[in-house]
Amino acid sequence: MPIPVECDHCGWKGSVKDSLASMKTKCVSCGERFFVEEPADDIQAKRAALAEGGAHTTKSGSVAGGVAIGVVMMIVAVAWFVGGLAVNHIYIYPPIMFVLGLIQVIRSLVGRPN
């Protein structure tokens, strides 16, 4: 659903795609960049869901998606490391990948964006 906006510099009024919420965009009239506010009803709905202990969601998806990606990264890292040990070769990348997967899981659970 389009978001109604107004340019802070020239006063141009129009609408932009909802994917631009909470981002800066360029005015079609004067070319200056301005911030696109998230619609108030979306903000209030998110706050109400958080207050009720509902699902934490981000623009790109839910917490479960971020946790799943992190867990998959850790599993692949362990398999890669064990596979390397099986052929008497130690790879440096699996521990790094494991730590990145762990960071992804923690960030998803804390609620920070990816």
Coordinates of C-alpha atoms in Angstrom, one line a residue, residues 9-90:
H9 CA 12.6 20.9 1.1
C10 CA 10.1 21.9 -1.6
G11 CA 6.8 20.7 -0.1
W12 CA 6.0 18.2 -2.9
K13 CA 3.2 15.8 -1.9
G14 CA 2.8 12.4 -3.3
S15 CA 3.1 8.7 -2.4
V16 CA 5.9 6.1 -2.4
K17 CA 6.1 2.3 -2.2
D18 CA 5.6 0.9 1.3
S19 CA 9.0 -0.8 1.0
L20 CA 10.6 2.6 1.4
A21 CA 9.2 3.1 4.9
S22 CA 11.9 4.1 7.5
M23 CA 14.3 4.9 4.7
K24 CA 15.5 8.0 2.8
T25 CA 14.4 8.6 -0.8
K26 CA 14.9 11.3 -3.4
C27 CA 12.2 13.9 -4.1
V28 CA 10.9 13.7 -7.7
S29 CA 10.5 17.5 -7.8
C30 CA 13.6 19.0 -6.3
G31 CA 15.9 15.9 -6.1
E32 CA 16.7 16.4 -2.4
R33 CA 16.7 13.3 -0.2
F34 CA 14.1 13.1 2.6
F35 CA 13.1 10.5 5.2
V36 CA 9.9 8.4 4.6
E37 CA 8.1 8.0 7.9
E38 CA 6.5 4.6 8.6
P39 CA 2.7 4.9 8.7
A40 CA 1.5 5.4 12.3
D41 CA -0.9 2.5 12.2
D42 CA 1.9 0.1 11.4
I43 CA 4.0 1.4 14.2
Q44 CA 1.1 1.1 16.7
A45 CA 0.4 -2.4 15.5
K46 CA 4.0 -3.5 16.0
R47 CA 4.1 -1.9 19.5
A48 CA 0.9 -3.6 20.5
A49 CA 2.2 -7.0 19.3
L50 CA 5.5 -6.6 21.2
A51 CA 3.6 -5.5 24.3
E52 CA 1.4 -8.6 24.2
G53 CA 4.5 -10.8 23.7
G54 CA 3.6 -11.5 20.1
A55 CA 6.0 -12.5 17.3
H56 CA 8.9 -10.1 16.7
T57 CA 9.1 -9.3 13.1
T58 CA 11.4 -7.3 11.0
K59 CA 11.0 -5.9 7.5
S60 CA 12.8 -9.0 6.0
G61 CA 10.9 -11.6 8.0
S62 CA 10.4 -13.2 11.4
V63 CA 12.8 -14.1 14.1
A64 CA 12.3 -17.8 13.3
G65 CA 13.8 -17.2 9.8
G66 CA 16.9 -15.5 11.2
V67 CA 17.4 -18.2 13.8
A68 CA 17.0 -20.9 11.1
I69 CA 19.6 -19.3 8.9
G70 CA 22.1 -19.1 11.9
V71 CA 21.5 -22.7 12.8
V72 CA 22.0 -23.9 9.3
M73 CA 25.2 -21.9 9.1
M74 CA 26.5 -23.6 12.3
I75 CA 25.5 -27.1 11.1
V76 CA 27.3 -26.6 7.8
A77 CA 30.3 -25.2 9.6
V78 CA 30.5 -28.3 11.9
A79 CA 30.1 -30.7 9.0
W80 CA 32.7 -28.9 6.9
F81 CA 35.2 -28.9 9.9
V82 CA 34.6 -32.6 10.7
G83 CA 34.9 -33.5 7.0
G84 CA 38.2 -31.7 6.8
L85 CA 39.4 -33.5 9.9
A86 CA 38.4 -36.8 8.3
V87 CA 40.9 -36.2 5.5
N88 CA 43.6 -34.7 7.8
H89 CA 43.0 -31.2 6.7
I90 CA 42.0 -28.3 9.0

